Coordinates of C-alpha atoms in Angstrom, one line a residue:
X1 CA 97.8 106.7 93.8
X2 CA 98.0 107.3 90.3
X3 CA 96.6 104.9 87.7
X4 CA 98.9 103.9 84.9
X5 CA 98.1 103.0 81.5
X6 CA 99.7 100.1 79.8
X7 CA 101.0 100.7 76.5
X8 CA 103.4 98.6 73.8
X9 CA 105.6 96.4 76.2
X10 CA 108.4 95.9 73.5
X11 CA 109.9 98.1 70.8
X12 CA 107.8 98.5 67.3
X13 CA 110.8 97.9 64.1
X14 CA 111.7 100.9 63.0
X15 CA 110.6 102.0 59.6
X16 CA 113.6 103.7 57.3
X17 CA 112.8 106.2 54.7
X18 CA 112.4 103.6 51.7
X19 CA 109.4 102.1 53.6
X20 CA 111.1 98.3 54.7
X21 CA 111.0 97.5 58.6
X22 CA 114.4 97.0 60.6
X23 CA 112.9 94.0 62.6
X24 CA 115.0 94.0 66.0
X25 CA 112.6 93.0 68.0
X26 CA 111.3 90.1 67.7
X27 CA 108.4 90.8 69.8
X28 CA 107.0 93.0 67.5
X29 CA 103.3 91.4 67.2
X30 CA 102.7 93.0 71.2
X31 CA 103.2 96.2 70.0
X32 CA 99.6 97.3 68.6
X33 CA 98.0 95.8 71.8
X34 CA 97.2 98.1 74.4
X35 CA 98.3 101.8 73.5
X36 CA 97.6 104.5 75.4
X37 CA 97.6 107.8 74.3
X38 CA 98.0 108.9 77.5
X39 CA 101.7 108.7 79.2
X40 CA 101.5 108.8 82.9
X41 CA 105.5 108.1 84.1
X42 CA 106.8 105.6 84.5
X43 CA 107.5 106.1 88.7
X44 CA 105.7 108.3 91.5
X45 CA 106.5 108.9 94.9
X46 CA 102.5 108.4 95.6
X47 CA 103.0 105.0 94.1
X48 CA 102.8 101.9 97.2
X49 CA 105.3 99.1 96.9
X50 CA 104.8 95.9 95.7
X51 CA 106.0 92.7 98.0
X52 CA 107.5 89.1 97.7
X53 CA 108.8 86.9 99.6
X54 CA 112.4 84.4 99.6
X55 CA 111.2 81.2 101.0
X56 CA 113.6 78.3 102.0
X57 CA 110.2 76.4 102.6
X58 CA 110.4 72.7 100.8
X59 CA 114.1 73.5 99.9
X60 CA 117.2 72.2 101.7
X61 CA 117.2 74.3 105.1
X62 CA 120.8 74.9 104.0
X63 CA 120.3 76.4 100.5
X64 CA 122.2 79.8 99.4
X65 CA 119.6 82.2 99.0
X66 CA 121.4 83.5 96.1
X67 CA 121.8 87.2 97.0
X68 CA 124.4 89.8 98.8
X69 CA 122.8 92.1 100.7
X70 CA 123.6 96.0 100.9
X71 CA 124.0 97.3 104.5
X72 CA 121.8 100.5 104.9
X73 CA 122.0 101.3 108.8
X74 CA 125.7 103.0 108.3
X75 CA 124.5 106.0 110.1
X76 CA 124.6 108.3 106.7
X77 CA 121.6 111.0 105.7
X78 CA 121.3 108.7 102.4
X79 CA 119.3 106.1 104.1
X80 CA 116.5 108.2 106.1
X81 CA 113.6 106.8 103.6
X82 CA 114.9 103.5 103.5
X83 CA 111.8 101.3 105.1
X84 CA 114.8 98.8 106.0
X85 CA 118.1 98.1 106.8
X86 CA 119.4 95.9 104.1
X87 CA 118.0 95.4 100.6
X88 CA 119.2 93.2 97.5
X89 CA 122.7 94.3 96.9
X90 CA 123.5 91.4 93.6
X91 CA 121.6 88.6 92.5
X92 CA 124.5 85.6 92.4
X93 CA 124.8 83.7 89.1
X94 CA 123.0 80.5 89.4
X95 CA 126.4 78.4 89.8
X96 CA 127.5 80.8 92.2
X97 CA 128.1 79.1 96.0
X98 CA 129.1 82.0 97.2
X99 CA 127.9 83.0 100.3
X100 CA 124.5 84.6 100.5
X101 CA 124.7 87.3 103.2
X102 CA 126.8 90.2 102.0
X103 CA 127.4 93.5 101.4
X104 CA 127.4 95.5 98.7
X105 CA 130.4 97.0 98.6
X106 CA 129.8 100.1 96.1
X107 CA 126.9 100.9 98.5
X108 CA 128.5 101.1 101.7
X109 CA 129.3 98.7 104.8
X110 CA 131.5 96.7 105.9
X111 CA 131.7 92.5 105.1
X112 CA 129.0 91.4 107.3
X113 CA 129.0 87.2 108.6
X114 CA 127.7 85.3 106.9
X115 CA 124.1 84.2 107.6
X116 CA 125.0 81.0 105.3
X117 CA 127.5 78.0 105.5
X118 CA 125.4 76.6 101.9
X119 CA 127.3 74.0 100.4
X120 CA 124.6 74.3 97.0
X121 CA 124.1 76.5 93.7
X122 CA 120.3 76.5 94.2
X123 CA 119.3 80.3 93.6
X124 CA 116.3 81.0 95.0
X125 CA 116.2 84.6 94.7
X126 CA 115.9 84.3 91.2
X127 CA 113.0 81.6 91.3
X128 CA 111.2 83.7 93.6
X129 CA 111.8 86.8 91.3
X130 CA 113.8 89.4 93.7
X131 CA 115.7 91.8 92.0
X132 CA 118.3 94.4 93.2
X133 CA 117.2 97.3 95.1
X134 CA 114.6 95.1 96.9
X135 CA 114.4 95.8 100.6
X136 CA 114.0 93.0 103.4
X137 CA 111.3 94.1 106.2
X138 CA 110.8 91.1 107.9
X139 CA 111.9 87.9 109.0
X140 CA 109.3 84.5 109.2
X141 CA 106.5 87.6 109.8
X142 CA 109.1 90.2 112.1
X143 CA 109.3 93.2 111.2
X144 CA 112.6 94.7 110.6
X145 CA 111.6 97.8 109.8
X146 CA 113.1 101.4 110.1
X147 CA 109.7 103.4 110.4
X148 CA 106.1 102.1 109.9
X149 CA 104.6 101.5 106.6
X150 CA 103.6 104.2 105.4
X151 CA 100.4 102.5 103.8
X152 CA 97.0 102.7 104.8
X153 CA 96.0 98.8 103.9
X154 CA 98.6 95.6 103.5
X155 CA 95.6 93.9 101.6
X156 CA 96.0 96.6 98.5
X157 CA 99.3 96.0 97.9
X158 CA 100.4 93.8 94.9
X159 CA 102.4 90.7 95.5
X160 CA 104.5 89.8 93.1
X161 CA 106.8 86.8 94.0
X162 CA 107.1 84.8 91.0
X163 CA 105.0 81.0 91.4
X164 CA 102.7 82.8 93.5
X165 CA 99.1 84.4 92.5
X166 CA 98.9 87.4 91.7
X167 CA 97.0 90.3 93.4
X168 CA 93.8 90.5 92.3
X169 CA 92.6 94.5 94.0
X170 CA 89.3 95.1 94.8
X171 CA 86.8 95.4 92.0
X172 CA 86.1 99.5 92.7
X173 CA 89.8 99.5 92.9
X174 CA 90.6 102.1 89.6
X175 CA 94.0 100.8 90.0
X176 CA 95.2 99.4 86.5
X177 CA 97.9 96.7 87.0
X178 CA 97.7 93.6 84.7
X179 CA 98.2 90.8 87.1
X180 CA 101.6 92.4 89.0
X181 CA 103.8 89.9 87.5
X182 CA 103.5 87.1 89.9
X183 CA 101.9 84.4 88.5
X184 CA 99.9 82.4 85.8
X185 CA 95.6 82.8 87.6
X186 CA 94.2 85.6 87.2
X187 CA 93.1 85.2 91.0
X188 CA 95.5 86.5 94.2
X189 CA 95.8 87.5 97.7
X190 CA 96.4 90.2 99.5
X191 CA 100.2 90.8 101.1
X192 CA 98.6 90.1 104.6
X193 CA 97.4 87.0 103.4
X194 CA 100.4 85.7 101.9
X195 CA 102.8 86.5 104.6
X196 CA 100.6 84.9 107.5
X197 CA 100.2 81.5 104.9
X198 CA 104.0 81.5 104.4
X199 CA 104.9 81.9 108.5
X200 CA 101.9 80.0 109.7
X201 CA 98.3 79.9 108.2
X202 CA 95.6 82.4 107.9
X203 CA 96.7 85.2 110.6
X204 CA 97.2 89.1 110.4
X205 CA 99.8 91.4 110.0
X206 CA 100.3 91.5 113.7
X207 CA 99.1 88.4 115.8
X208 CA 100.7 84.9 117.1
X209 CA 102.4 81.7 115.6
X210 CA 102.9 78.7 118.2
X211 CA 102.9 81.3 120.9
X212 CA 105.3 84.0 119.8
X213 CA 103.7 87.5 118.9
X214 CA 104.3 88.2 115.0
X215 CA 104.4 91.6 114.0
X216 CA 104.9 92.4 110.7
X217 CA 105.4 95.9 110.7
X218 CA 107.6 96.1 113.8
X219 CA 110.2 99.1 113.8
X220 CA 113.9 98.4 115.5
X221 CA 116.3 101.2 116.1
X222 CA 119.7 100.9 117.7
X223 CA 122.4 103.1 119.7
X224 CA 125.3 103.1 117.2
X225 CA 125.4 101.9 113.0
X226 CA 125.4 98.4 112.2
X227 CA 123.8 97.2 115.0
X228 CA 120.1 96.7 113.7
X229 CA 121.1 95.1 110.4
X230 CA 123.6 92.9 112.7
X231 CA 120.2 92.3 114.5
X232 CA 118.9 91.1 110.8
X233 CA 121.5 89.0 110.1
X234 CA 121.2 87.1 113.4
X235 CA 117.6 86.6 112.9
X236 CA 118.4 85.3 109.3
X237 CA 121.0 83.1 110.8
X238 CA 119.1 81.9 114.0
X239 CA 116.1 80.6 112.0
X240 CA 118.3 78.7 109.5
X241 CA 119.9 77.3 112.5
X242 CA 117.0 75.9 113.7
X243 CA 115.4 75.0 111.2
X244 CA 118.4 72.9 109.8
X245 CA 118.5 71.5 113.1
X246 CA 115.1 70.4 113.9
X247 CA 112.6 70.6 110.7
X248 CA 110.1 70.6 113.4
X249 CA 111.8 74.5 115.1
X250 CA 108.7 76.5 116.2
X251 CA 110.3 79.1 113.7
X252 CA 109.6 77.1 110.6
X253 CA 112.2 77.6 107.5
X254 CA 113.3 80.8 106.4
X255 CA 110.7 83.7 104.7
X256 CA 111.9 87.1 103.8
X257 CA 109.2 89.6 103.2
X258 CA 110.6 92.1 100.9
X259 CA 109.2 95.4 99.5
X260 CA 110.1 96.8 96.3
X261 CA 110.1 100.7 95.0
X262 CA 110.0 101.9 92.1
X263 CA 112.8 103.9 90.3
X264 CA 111.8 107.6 91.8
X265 CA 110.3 106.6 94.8
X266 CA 112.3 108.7 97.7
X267 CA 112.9 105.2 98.7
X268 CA 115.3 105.3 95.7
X269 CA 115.7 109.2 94.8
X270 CA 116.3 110.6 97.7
X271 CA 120.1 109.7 97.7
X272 CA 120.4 111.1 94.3
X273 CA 119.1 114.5 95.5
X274 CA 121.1 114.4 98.3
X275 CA 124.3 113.6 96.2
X276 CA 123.2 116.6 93.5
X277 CA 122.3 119.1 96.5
X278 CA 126.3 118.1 98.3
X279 CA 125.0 116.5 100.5
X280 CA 122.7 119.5 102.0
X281 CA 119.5 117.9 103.6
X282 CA 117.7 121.1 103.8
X283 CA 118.2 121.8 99.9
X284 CA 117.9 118.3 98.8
X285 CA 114.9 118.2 101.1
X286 CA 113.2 121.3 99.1
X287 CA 114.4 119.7 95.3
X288 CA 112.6 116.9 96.0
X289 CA 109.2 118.6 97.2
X290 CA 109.7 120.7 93.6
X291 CA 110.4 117.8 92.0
X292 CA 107.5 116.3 92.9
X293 CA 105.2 118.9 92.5
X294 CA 106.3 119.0 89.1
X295 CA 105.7 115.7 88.5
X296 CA 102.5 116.4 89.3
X297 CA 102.0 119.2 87.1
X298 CA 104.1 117.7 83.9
X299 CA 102.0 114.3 83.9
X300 CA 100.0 113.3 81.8
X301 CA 101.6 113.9 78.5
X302 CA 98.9 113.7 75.7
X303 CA 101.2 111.8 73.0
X304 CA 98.4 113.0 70.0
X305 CA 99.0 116.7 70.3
X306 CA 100.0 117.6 66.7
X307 CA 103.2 118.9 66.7
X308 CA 104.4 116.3 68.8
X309 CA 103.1 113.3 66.7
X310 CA 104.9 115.4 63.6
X311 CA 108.0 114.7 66.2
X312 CA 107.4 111.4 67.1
X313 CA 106.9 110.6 63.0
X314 CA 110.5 112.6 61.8
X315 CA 112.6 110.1 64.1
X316 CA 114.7 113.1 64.9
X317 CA 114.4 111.7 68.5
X318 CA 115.0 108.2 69.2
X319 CA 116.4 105.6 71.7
X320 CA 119.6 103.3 71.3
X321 CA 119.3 99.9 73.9
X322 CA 122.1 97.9 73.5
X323 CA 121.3 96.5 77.0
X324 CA 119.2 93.7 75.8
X325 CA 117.0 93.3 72.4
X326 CA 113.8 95.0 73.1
X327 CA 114.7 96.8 76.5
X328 CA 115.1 100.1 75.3
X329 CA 110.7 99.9 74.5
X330 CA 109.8 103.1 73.5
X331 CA 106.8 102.5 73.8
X332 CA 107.0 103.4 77.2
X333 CA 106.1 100.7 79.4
X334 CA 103.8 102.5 81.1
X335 CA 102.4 99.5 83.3
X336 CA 104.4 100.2 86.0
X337 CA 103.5 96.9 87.9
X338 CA 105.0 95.2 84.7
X339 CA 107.4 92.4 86.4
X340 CA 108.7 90.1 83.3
X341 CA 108.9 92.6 80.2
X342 CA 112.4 94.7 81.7
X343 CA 113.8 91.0 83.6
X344 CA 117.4 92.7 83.3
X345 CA 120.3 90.5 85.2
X346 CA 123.0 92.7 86.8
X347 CA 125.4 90.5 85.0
X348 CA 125.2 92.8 82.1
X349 CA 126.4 95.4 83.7
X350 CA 128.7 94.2 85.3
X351 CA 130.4 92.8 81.6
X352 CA 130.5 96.6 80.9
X353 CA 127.3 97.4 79.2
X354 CA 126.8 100.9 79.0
X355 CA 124.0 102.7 80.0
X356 CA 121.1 103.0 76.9
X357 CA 121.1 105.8 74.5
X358 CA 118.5 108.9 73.8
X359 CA 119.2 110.0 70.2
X360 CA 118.6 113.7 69.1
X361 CA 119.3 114.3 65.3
X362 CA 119.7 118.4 65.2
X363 CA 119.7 118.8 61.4
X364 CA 116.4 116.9 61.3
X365 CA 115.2 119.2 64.4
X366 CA 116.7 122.1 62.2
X367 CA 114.6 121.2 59.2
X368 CA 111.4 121.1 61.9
X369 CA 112.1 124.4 62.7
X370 CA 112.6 123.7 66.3
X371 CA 114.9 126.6 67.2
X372 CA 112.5 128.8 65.9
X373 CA 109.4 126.9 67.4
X374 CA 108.7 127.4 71.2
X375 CA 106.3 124.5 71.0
X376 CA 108.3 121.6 68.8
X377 CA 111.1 122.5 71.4
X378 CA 108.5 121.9 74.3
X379 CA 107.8 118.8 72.4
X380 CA 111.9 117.9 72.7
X381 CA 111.7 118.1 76.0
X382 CA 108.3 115.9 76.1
X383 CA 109.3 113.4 73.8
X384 CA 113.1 113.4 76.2
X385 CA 111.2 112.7 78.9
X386 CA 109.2 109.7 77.9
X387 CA 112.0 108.0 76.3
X388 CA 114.5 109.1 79.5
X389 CA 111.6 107.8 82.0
X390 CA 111.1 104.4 80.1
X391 CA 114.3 103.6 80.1
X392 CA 115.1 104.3 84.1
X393 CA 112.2 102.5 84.8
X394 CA 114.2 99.5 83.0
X395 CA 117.4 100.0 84.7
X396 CA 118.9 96.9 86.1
X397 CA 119.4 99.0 89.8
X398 CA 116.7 101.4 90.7
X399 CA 119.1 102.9 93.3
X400 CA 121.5 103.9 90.1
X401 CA 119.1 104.8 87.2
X402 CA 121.1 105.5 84.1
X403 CA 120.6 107.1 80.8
X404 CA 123.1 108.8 78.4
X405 CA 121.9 111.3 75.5
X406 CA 123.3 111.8 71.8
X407 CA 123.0 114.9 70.1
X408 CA 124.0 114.3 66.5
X409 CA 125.4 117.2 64.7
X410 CA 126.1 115.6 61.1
X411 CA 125.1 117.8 59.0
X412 CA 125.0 121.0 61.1
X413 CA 127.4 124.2 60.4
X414 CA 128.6 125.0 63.4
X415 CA 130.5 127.7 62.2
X416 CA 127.4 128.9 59.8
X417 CA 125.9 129.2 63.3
X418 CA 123.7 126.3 62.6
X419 CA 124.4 125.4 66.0
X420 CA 121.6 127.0 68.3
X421 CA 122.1 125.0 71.8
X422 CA 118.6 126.7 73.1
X423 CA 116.9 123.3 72.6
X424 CA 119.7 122.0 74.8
X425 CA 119.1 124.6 77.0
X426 CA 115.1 123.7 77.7
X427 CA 116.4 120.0 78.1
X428 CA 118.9 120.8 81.1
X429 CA 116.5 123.7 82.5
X430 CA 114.0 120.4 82.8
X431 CA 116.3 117.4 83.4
X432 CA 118.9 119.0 85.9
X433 CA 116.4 120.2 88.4
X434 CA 114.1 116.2 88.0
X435 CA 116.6 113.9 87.4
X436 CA 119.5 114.1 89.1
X437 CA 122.5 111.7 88.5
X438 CA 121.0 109.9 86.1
X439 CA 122.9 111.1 83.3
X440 CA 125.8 108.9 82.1
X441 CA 127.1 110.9 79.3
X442 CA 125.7 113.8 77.1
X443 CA 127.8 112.7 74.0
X444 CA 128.1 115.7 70.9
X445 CA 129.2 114.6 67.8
X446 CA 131.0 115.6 65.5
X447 CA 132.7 118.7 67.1
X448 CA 135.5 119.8 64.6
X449 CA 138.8 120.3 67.6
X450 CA 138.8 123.7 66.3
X451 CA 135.4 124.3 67.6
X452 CA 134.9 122.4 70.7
X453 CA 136.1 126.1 72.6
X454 CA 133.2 127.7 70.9
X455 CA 130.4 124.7 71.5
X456 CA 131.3 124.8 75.2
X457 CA 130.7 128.5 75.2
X458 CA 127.5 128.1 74.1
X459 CA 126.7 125.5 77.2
X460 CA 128.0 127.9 79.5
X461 CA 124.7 127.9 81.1
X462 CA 125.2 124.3 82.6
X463 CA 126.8 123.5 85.9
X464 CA 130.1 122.3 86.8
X465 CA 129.3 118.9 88.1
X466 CA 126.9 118.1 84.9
X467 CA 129.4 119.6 82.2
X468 CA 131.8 116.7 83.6
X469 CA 129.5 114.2 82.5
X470 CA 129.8 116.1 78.5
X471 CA 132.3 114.7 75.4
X472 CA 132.2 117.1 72.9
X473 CA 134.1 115.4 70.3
X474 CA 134.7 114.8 66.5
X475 CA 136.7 111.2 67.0
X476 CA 134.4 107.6 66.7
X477 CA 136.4 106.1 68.7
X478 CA 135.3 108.2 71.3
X479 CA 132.2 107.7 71.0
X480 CA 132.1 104.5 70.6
X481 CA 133.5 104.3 73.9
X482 CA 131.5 106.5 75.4
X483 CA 128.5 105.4 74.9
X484 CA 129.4 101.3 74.5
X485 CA 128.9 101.3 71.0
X486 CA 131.1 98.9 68.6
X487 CA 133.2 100.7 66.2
X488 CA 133.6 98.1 63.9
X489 CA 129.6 97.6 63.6
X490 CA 129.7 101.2 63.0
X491 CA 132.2 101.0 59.7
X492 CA 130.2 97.7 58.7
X493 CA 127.0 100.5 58.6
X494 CA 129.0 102.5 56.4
X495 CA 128.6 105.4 59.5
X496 CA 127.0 106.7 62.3
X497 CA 123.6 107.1 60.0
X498 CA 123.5 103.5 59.1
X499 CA 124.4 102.2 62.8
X500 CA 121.4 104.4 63.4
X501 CA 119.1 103.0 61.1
X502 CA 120.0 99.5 62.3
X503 CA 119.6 100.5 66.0
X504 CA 117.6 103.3 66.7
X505 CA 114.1 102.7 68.0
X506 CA 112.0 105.6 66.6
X507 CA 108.3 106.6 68.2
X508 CA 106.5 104.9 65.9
X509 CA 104.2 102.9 68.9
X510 CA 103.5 106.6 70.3
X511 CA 102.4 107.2 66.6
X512 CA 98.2 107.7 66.5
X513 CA 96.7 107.9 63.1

């Protein structure tokens, strides 16, 4: 398991050239408390999952959970390391009675019944602190599972259900999470714990309530697709049933135990391999294994090399977040078991937020000497991939992680062939191959009309599917679109330089005197 280091948990202002601090975030007093110089990632396939659970225990038996679920037994090659068959597909709005159980719709399935007739706004998904991509393994202690855990001990994992004490690991656990996120003590329990309180007292993973065997990790398979998370939606509905019936049902109320993975888990990944590799297991299957081998060999970064603090101190990379104020931290984030600094609502993205910005100024690069440095362009890359990692790792649907990328060519003579795309080059060679479908846009700007020809000669080197996702361009408008900036913002800046200065979030927090 690898051991992450926390580092600033908000953006630092950013300092323009005449010395006086753009102050966007208004958190900016957390952001000389724990640095690390160390960046680890901000996901890992080696990484366990953290649980919580959706209670209905002292609520109305009838209350709307306050989630759709996505159906994940549709018999495709996407869901194979899926530990479940249904995870959080939306988080309803507060004053949303819709009905609870639900599909997804953009990630496959079919309307399922409803496992709800709730007549009340109560969320309690959001009180309990579920978010999207969070998969449901068990049902008041049942497994529902697709294969075993693949953990070696329920009591190490970190429980993070908001109300609820944290984990506390054991004490000659080196594992480095500040308190998971699920609660105000700095005391917890284990998972196994947790779960046998919540479905009847102090009991084990596998054992019995009122005479009924309970086993938590219990795998169910069926003949055709559909039927096992039909199977979880009739145990959903049975035991609100009962319990709405009789408060005094064997069952008790309602308790979803739910596991959640991070961003690059192949929980989460695995379909975006699959979709890069058309859909052919066998090469997705051997993209992944390099992928995670060079994970393995990438990480750790040491942010105080010289030449790339000289980097981090130009600003000619930086991140735009337009998502919320402070999301974009650039500091990295590197606490993965952070549960309240990234507390994104999919609302926002569903009022057509775009996906947040990494910012590459070439004439400053230029003046670096970066197409004529083999190490400052390593460095690109580097200082790409914390900023690209941070900000998947704050995504609002770890199934979709999103970034987009900027490559600002004011200032550059295209023509003068001040245009060398061999930085460009090193950053695909590294992000095609390890991130798959994460890119949004790769915006270039401005691209004279006359020139755009020549520019995408010079990418030749990139794949069909990827150049889709390029707008070479010379028109704001554009951009703006693009990349869901506001246009009008952008004139009151007097340009694209003083939007920059009001929005971009420079490395200053990776910054070690």
């Amino acid at each position: 398991m690898s051991t992450s280091s926390p580092v600033p948990s908000s953006i630092p202002p950013r300092h323009n050239d005449d010395g006086e601090d753009n102050r966007n975030d208004k958190n900016d007093h957390i952001n000389n408390r724990n640095r690390s110089p160390i960046f680890e990632g901000t996901s890992s396939n080696d990484d366990p999952p953290r649980t919580l659970i959706i209670s209905l225990a002292g609520c109305d038996p009838n209350a709307s959970l306050g989630i759709r679920l996505a159906n994940h037994d549709n018999g495709l090659t996407n869901e194979m390391f899926l530990p479940g068959y249904a995870s959080v597909g939306r988080i309803l709005p507060d004053d949303d009675d819709d009905d609870d159980v639900d599909v997804d719709a953009a990630h496959g399935g079919t309307t399922a019944t409803t496992a709800s007739t709730s007549t009340t706004s109560t969320s309690l998904a959001r009180r309990c602190g579920a978010r999207v991509g969070d998969i449901i393994v068990a049902v008041n202690g049942l497994g529902y599972r697709r294969f075993p855990p693949d953990y070696d001990d329920a009591t190490k994992l970190v429980d993070v259900t908001l109300g609820r004490d944290p984990i506390a690991p054991d004490d000659d656990d080196d594992h480095d999470d500040e308190g998971g996120g699920g609660g105000e003590d700095d005391g917890g329990r284990s998972t196994e714990e947790s779960h046998a309180k919540d479905v009847g007292g102090d009991r084990g993973v596998r054992d019995e309530i009122d005479g009924r065997e309970v086993d938590w990790a219990r795998v169910i398979s069926s003949a055709r697709p559909g039927e096992s998370y039909d199977k979880l939606l009739l145990g959903i509905r049975n035991i609100k049933t009962a319990y709405s019936t009789s408060s005094s049902s064997s069952s008790g109320p309602l308790v979803l135990s739910l596991e959640r993975y991070e961003w690059d888990s192949r929980v989460h990944s695995w379909s975006r391999f699959l979709s890069a590799r058309g859909g052919n297991v066998p090469h997705a299957m051997s993209a992944i294994q390099r992928h995670e081998r060079w994970r393995a060999e990438f990480f750790p970064i040491d942010l105080t090399s010289p030449s790339l603090q000289r980097l981090f101190r130009s600003g000619a990379v930086g991140v735009i977040d337009r998502r919320v104020v402070g999301a974009g931290d650039e500091g990295g984030n590197n606490d993965r078991h952070d549960d309240h600094d990234h507390d994104h609502d999919d609302e926002e993205e569903e009022d057509g937020v775009k996906a947040p910005v990494v910012y590459i100024d070439f004439r400053t690069l230029q003046k670096l000497g970066a197409d004529q440095s083999d190490t400052l362009s390593d460095d690109v890359v580097r200082a790409f991939v914390v900023y690209t990692e941070t900000l998947l790792s704050k995504s609002p649907d770890p199934r979709s992680p999103k970034s987009s990328q900027f490559v600002d060519l004011t200032g550059v003579s295209i023509r003068g062939g001040g245009f060398r795309p061999g930085t460009i080059r090193k950053l695909y060679e590294t992000f095609e191959p390890n991130y798959p479908e994460t890119l949004e846009r790769m915006v270039i700007y401005p691209v004279p009309k006359l020139l755009v020809k020549a520019v995408n000669a010079m990418l030749s080197f990139i794949n069909e599917h990827t150049r889709e996702k390029f707008v070479i361009t010379d028109d704001l408008d554009v951009v703006c679109k693009e990349l869901g900036w506001n246009i009008n913002e952008i004139e009151e800046c007097g340009g694209v330089n003083g939007y920059m200065n009001r929005h971009m979030h420079r490395g200053s927090s990776f910054v070690f005197d």
